[in-house]
Tab-separated table of C-alpha atoms and ligand atoms in Angstrom:
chain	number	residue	atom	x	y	z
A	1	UNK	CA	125.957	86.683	-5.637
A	2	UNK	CA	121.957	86.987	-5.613
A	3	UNK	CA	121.772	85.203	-9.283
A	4	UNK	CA	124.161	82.198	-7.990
A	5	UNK	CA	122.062	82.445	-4.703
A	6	UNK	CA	118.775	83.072	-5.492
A	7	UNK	CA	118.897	81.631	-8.990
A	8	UNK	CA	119.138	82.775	-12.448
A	9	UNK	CA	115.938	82.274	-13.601
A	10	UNK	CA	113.717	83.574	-10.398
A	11	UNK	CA	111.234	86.394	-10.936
A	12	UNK	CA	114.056	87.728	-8.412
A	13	UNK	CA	116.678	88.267	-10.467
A	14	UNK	CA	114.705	88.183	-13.835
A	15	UNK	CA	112.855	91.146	-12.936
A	16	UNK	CA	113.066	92.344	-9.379
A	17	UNK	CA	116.429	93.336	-8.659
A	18	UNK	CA	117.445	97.109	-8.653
A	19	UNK	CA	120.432	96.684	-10.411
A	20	UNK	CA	122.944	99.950	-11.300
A	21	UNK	CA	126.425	101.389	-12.358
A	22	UNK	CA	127.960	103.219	-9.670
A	23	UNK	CA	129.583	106.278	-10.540
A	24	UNK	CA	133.141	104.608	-11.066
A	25	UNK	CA	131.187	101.766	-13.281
A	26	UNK	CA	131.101	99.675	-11.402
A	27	UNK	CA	127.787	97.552	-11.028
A	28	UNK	CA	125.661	97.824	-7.317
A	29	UNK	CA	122.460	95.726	-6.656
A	30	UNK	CA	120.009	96.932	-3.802
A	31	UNK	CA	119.825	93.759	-1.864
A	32	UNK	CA	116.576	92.087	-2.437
A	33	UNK	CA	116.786	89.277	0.137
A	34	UNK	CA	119.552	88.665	3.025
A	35	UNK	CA	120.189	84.859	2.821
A	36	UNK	CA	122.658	84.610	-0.060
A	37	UNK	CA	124.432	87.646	1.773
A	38	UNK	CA	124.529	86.135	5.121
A	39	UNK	CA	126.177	82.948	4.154
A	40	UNK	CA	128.765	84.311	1.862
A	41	UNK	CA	129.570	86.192	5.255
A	42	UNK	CA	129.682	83.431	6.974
A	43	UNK	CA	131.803	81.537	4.211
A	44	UNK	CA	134.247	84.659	4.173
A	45	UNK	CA	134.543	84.801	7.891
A	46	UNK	CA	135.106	81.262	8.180
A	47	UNK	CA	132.244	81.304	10.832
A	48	UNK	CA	131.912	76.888	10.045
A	49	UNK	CA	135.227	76.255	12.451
A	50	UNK	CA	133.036	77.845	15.502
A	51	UNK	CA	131.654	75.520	17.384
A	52	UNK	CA	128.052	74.625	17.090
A	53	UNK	CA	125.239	76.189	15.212
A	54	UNK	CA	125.923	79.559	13.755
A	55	UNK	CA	122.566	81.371	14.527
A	56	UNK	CA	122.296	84.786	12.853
A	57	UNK	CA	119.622	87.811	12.357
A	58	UNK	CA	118.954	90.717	10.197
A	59	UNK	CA	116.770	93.321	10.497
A	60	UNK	CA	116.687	95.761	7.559
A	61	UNK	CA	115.261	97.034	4.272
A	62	UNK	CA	114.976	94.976	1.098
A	63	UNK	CA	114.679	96.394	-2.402
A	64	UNK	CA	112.363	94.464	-5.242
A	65	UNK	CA	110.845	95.832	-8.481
A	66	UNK	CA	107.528	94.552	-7.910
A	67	UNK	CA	103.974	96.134	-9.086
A	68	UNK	CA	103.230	97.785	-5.836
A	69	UNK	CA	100.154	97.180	-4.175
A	70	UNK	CA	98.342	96.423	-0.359
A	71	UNK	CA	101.179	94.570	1.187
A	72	UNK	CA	104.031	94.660	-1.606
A	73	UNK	CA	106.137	97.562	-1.802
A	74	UNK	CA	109.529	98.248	-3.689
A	75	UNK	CA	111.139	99.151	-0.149
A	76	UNK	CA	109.845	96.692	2.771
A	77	UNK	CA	111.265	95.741	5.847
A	78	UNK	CA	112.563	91.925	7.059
A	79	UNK	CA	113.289	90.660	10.167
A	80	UNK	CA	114.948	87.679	9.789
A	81	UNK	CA	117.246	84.684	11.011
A	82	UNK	CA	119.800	81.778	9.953
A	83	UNK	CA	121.071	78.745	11.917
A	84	UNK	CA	123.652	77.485	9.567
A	85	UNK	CA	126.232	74.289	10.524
A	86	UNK	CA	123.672	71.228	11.034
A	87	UNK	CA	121.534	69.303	8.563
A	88	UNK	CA	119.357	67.799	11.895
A	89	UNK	CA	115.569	68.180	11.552
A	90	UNK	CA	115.325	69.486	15.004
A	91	UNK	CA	116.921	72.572	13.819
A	92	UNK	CA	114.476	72.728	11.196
A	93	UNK	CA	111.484	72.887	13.754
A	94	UNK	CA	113.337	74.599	16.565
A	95	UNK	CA	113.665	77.576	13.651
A	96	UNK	CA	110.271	77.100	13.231
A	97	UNK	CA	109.636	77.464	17.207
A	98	UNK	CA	111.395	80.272	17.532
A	99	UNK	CA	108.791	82.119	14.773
A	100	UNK	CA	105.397	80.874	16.563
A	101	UNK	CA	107.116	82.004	19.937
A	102	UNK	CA	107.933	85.217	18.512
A	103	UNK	CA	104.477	85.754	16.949
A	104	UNK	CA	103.174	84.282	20.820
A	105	UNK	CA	104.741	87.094	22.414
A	106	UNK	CA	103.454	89.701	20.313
A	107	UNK	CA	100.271	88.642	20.841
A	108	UNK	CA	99.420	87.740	17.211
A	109	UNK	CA	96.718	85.685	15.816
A	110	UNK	CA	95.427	84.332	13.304
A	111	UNK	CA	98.418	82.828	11.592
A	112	UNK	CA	98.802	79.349	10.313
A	113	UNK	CA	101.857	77.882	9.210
A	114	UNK	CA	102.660	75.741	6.193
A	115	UNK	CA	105.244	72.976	5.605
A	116	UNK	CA	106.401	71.305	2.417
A	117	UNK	CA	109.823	69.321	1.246
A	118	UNK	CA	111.191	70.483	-1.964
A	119	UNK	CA	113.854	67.490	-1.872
A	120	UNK	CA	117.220	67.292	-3.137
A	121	UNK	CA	119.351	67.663	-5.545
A	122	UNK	CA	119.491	63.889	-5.997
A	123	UNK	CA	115.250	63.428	-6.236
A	124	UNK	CA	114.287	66.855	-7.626
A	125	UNK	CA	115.630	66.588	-11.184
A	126	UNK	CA	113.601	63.531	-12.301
A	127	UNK	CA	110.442	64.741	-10.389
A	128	UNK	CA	111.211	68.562	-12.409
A	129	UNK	CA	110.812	66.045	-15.630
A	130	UNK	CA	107.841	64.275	-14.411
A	131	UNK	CA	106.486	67.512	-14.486
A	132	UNK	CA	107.770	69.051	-17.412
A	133	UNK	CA	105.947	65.469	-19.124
A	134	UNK	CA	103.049	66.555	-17.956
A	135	UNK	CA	103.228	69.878	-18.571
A	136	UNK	CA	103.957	69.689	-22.254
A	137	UNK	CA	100.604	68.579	-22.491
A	138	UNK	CA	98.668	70.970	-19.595
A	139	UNK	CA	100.667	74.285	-20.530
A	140	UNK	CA	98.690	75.245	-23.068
A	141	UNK	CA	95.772	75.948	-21.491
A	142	UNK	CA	97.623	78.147	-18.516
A	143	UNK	CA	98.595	81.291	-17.876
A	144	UNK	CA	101.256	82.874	-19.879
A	145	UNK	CA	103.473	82.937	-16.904
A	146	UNK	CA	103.275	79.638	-16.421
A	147	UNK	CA	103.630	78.825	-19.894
A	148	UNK	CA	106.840	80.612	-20.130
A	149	UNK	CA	107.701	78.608	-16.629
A	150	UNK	CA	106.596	75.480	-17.879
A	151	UNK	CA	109.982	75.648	-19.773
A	152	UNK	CA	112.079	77.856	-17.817
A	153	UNK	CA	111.590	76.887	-14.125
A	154	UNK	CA	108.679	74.038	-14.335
A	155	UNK	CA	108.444	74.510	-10.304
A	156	UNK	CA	107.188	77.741	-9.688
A	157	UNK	CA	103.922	76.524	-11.959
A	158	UNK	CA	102.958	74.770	-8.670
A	159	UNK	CA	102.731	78.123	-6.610
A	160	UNK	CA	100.906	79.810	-9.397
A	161	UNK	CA	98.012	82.031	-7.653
A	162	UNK	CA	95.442	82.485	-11.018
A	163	UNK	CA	92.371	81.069	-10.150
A	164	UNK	CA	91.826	79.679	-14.043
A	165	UNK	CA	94.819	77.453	-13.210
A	166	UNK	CA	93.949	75.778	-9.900
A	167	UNK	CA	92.154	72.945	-11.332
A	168	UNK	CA	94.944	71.934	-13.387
A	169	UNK	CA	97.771	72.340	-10.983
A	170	UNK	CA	96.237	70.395	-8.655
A	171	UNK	CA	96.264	67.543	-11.043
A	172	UNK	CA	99.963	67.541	-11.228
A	173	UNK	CA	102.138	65.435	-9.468
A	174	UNK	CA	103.288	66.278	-6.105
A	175	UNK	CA	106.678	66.516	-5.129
A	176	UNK	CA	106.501	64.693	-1.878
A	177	UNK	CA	105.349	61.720	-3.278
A	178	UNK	CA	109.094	61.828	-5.377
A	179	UNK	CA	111.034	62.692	-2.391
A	180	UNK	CA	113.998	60.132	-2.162
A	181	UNK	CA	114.261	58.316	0.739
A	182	UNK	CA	116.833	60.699	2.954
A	183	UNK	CA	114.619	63.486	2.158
A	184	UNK	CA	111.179	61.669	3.021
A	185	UNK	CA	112.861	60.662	6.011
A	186	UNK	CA	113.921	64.362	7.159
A	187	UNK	CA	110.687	65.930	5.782
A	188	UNK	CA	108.988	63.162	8.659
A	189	UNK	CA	111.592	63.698	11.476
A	190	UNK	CA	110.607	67.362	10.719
A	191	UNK	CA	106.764	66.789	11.248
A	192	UNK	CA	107.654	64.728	14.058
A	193	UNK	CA	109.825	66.907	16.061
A	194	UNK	CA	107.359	69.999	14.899
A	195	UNK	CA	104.529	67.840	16.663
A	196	UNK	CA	106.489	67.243	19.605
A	197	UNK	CA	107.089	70.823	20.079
A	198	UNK	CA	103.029	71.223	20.413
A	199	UNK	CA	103.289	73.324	16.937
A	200	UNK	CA	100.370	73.274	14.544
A	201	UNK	CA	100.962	72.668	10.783
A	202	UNK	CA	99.369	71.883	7.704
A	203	UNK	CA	101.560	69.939	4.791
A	204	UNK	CA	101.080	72.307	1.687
A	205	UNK	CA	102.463	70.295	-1.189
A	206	UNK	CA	102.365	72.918	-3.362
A	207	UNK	CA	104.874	75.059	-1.274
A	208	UNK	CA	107.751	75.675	-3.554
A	209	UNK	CA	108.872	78.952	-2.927
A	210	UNK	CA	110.403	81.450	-5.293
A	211	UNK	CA	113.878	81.045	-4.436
A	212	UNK	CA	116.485	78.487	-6.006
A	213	UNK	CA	118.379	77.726	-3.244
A	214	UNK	CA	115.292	76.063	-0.896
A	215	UNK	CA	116.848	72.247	-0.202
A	216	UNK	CA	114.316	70.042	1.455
A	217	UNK	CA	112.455	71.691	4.346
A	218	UNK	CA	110.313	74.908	3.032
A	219	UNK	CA	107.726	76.688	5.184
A	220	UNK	CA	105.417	79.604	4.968
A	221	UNK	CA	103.149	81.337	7.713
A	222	UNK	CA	100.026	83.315	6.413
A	223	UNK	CA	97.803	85.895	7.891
A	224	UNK	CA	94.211	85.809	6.834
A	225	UNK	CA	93.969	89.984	7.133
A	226	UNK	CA	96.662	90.487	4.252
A	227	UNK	CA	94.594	89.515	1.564
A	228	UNK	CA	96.532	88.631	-1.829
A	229	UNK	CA	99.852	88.657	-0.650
A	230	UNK	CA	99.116	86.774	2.906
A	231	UNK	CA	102.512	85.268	3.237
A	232	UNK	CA	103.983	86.906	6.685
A	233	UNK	CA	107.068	84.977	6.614
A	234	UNK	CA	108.825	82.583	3.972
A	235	UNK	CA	111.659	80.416	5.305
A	236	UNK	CA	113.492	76.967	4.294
A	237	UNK	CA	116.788	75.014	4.059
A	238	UNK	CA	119.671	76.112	1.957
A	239	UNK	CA	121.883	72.846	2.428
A	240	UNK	CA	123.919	73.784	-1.216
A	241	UNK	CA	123.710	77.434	-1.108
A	242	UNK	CA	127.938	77.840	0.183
A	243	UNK	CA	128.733	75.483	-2.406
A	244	UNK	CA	126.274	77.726	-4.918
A	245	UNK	CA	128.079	80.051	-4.406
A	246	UNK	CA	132.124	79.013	-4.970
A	247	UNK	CA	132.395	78.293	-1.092
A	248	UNK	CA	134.850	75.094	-0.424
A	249	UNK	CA	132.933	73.975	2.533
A	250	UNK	CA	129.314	72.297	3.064
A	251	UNK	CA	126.851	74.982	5.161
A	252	UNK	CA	123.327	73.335	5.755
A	253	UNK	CA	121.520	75.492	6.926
A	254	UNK	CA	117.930	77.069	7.432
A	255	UNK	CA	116.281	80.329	7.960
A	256	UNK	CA	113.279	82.644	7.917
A	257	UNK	CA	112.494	86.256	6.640
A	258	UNK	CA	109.244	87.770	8.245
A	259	UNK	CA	108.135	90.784	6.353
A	260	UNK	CA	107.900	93.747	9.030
A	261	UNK	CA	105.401	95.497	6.933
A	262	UNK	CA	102.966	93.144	6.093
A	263	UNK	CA	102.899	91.977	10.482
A	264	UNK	CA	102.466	95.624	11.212
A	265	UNK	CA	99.215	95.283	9.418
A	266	UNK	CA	98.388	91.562	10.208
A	267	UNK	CA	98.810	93.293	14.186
A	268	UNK	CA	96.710	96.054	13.463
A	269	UNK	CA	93.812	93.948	11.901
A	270	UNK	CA	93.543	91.662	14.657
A	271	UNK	CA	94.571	93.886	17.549
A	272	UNK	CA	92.934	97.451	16.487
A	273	UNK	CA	93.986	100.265	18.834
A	274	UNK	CA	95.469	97.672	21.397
A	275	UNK	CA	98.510	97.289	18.763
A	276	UNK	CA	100.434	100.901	20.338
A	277	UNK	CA	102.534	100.460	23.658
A	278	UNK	CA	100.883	102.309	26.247
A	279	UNK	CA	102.467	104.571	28.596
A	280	UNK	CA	103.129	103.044	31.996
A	281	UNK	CA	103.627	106.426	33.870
A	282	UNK	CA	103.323	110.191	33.284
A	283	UNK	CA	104.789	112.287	36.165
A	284	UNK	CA	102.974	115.557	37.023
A	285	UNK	CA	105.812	117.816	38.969
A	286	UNK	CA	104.249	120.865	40.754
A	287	UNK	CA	106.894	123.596	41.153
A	288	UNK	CA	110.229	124.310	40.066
A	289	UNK	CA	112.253	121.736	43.458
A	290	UNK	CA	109.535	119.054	41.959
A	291	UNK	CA	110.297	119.324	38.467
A	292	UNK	CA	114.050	118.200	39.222
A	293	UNK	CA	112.890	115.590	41.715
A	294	UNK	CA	110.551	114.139	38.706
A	295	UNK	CA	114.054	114.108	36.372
A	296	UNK	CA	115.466	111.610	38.625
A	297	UNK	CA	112.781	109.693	39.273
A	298	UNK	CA	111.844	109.275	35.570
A	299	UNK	CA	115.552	108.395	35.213
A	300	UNK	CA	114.986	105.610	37.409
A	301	UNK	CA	112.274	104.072	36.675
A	302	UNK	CA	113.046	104.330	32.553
A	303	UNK	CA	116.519	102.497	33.419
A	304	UNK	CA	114.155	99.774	34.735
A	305	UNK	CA	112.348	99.663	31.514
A	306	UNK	CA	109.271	101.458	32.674
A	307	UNK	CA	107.851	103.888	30.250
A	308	UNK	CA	107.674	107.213	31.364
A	309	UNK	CA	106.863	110.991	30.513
A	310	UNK	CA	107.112	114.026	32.821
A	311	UNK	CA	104.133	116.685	31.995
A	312	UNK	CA	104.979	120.142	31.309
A	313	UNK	CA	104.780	122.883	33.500
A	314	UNK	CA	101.555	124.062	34.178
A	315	UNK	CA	98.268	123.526	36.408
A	316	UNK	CA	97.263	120.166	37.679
A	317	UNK	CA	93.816	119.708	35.790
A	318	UNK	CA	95.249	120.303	32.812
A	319	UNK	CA	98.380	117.733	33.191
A	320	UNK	CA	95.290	115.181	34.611
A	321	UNK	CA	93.912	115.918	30.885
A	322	UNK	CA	96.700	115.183	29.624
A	323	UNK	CA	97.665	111.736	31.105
A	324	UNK	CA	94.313	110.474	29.949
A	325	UNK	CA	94.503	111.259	26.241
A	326	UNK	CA	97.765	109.675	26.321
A	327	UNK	CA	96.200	106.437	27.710
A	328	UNK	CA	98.433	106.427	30.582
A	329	UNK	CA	98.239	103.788	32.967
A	330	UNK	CA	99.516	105.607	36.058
A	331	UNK	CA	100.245	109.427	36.656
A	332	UNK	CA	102.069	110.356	39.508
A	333	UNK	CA	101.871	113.780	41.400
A	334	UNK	CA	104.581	115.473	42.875
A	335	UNK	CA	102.843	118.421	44.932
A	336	UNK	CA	104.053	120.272	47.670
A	337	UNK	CA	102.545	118.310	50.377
A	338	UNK	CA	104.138	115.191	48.587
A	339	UNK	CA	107.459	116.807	48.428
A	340	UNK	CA	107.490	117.326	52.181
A	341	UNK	CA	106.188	114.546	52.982
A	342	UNK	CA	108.573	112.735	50.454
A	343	UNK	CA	105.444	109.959	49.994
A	344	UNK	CA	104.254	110.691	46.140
A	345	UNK	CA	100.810	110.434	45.387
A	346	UNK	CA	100.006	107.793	42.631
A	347	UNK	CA	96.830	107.348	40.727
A	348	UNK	CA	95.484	104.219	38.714
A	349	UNK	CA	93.827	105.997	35.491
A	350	UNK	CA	91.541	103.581	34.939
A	351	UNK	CA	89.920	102.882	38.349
A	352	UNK	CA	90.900	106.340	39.474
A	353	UNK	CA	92.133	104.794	43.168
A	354	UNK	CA	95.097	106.622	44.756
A	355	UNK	CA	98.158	105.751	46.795
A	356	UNK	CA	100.637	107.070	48.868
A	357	UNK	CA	104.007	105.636	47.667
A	358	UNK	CA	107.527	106.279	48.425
A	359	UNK	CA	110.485	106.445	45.428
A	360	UNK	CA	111.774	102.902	46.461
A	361	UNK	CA	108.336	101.872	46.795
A	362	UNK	CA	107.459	103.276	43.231
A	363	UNK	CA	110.462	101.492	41.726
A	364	UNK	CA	109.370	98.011	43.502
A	365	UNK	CA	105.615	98.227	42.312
A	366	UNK	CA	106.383	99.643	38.469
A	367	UNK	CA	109.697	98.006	37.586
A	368	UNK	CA	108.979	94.886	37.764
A	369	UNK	CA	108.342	95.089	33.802
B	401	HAM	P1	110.637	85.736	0.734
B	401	HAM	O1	109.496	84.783	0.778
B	401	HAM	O2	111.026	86.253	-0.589
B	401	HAM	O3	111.856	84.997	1.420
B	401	HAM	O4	110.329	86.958	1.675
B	401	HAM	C1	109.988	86.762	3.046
B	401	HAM	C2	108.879	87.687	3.456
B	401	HAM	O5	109.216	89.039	3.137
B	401	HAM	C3	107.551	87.462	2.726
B	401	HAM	O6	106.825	86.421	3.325
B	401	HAM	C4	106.885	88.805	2.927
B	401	HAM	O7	106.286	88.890	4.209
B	401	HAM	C5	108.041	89.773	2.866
B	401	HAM	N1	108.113	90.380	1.519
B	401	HAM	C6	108.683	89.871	0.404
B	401	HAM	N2	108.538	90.722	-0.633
B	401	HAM	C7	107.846	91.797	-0.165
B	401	HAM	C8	107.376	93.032	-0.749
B	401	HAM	N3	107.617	93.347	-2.018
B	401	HAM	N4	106.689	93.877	0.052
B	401	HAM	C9	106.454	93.590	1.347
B	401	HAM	N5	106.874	92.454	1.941
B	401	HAM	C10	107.560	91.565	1.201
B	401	HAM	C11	113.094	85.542	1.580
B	401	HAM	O8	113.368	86.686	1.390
B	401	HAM	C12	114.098	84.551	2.128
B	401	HAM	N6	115.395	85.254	2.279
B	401	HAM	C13	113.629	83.956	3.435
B	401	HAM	C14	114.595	82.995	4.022
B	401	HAM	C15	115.478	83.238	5.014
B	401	HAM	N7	114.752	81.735	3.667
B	401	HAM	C16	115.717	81.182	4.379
B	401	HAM	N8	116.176	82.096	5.208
């Protein structure tokens, strides 16, 4: 499945995949992407007579043989997501949307994305020659991976990161100027609907991507904080990948994998110690009729989404201590004058002001998320 998928000759499959006899002989791979796997679900479960856009997501490991090193690992994490069934270029930026309002809501910044069309199978073959022409003459003088690509998979030359190389790669042809005209017209409807949407871009012509199945649209967000490998998330179209792969049917569709690890650390550069979820509330119970009152109230308030921790038994001062070094943002005290007067006392940590406040009232004034 991955070499039909992601393509015979990709560093991928060439030299990435973990690839094993099982006890019984038979032969196992350790998945090394989720795309090829999620549409020969979606092939096998006949998911294209639903109606509308199939939109799917993955979170989970992936498994590459890669020289490890700051932001590549052999294990690593992807969140990702497919919206197969539709060759519109609206879906193409409303995937897109979905990313930069993801990354919006995390509070992460810094990012900037990059666009490119890798065409069709109709326009891509003759400009693949174009550049294999003038490769025969550049290859020479490259790197010995792109020498070896200059034969085997002339693309990927384009997306070569050696520094010695630059200059002559960027006198290469481009592929969007050999886009035919249904994929130049998609690749603008794309821009267009991604400017509508408010969403910043840059065109990256060199944007090929090391996967086979890429059709047309192809996108990339970096992070300036990961260094070498910057790319956060790597996405595209897929409009021949079912039939790649045996299927009967036509599946356009497009997708993104963000890699978990590498936006752990693109958060922690540009948040620092902001990047941990605080705790909202930490409930100090005074006595033994206290400590089960604070069970239900944390049971409460946590259905509600609030986060909450009850201290353990002991003295005031020292539960006060406590609530500060974990950065809470409220602690609550449930003393004997509050238990008889059933009004809580509740105290801001960081301004150090303190309320009386009721359970309902507690619930109103935390839970509202
Ligand atoms: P990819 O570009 O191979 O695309 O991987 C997507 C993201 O996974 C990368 O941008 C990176 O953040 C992360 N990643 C990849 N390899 C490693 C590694 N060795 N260590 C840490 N992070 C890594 C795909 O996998 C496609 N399936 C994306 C896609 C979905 N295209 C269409 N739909």
């Amino acid at each position: 499945m991955f070499a039909r998928g992601v393509g015979e000759e990709t560093d991928i499959v060439t030299k990435e995949m973990y690839t094993f006899e099982d006890r019984d002989g038979s032969s196992l791979t350790l998945r090394p992407e989720a795309t090829a796997s999620v549409m020969r679900a979606y092939i096998e479960q006949r998911l294209d007579q639903r109606p509308g856009v199939q939109k799917l997501y993955y979170l989970g490991p992936m498994f590459r043989r890669e020289r490890p090193q700051k932001g590549r690992y052999r294990q690593f994490f992807q969140i990702g997501a497919e919206a197969i069934g539709s060759e519109s270029p609206s879906l193409d930026a409303e995937v897109i949307e979905m990313v930069v309002e993801f990354f919006r809501a995390i509070r992460l910044e810094g990012f900037q994305l990059l666009v490119n069309s890798v065409g069709c199978a109709k326009c891509r073959p003759a400009f693949i020659a174009k550049l294999r022409e003038e490769l025969a003459k550049a290859a020479s003088s490259m790197c010995a991976d792109c020498q070896r690509r200059a034969g085997t998979n002339p693309l990927r030359v384009l997306d070569c990161k050696v520094p010695e190389d630059q200059p002559i790669i960027e006198g290469l042809p481009s592929i969007v100027d050999h886009l035919c005209p249904e994929c130049g017209a998609h690749f603008d409807a794309v821009r267009e609907s991604l400017a509508e949407r408010g969403i910043e871009f840059e065109v990256r012509t060199r944007l090929v991507r090391g996967l086979d199945y890429y059709m047309r649209t192809t996108f990339e967000v970096v992070h300036g904080a990961l260094g070498a490998q910057n790319a956060l998330v790597g996405g595209g179209r897929y409009d021949g990948l079912a039939e790649s792969l045996g299927a009967k049917i036509h599946a356009p569709g497009i997708g993104f994998s963000i890699g978990e690890d590498r936006l752990v650390m693109s958060l922690e550069e540009t948040r620092g110690g902001e990047f941990a979820a605080r705790l909202q509330l930490f409930i100090v119970p005074l006595g033994a009729p206290a400590s089960r009152e604070a069970v239900g109230v944390a049971r409460e308030l946590r259905r509600r989404g609030v986060s909450v921790e009850i201290a353990p038994e002991g003295r005031l001062k020292r539960a006060m201590e406590l609530a500060n070094k974990l950065g809470a943002h409220y602690a609550l005290i449930l003393g004997e004058d509050e238990m008889a007067s059933g009004r809580y006392t509740l105290k801001n940590m960081a301004t150090g002001e303190q309320v009386g406040i009721t359970r309902g009232e507690l619930q109103e004034r935390l839970g509202r998320g």
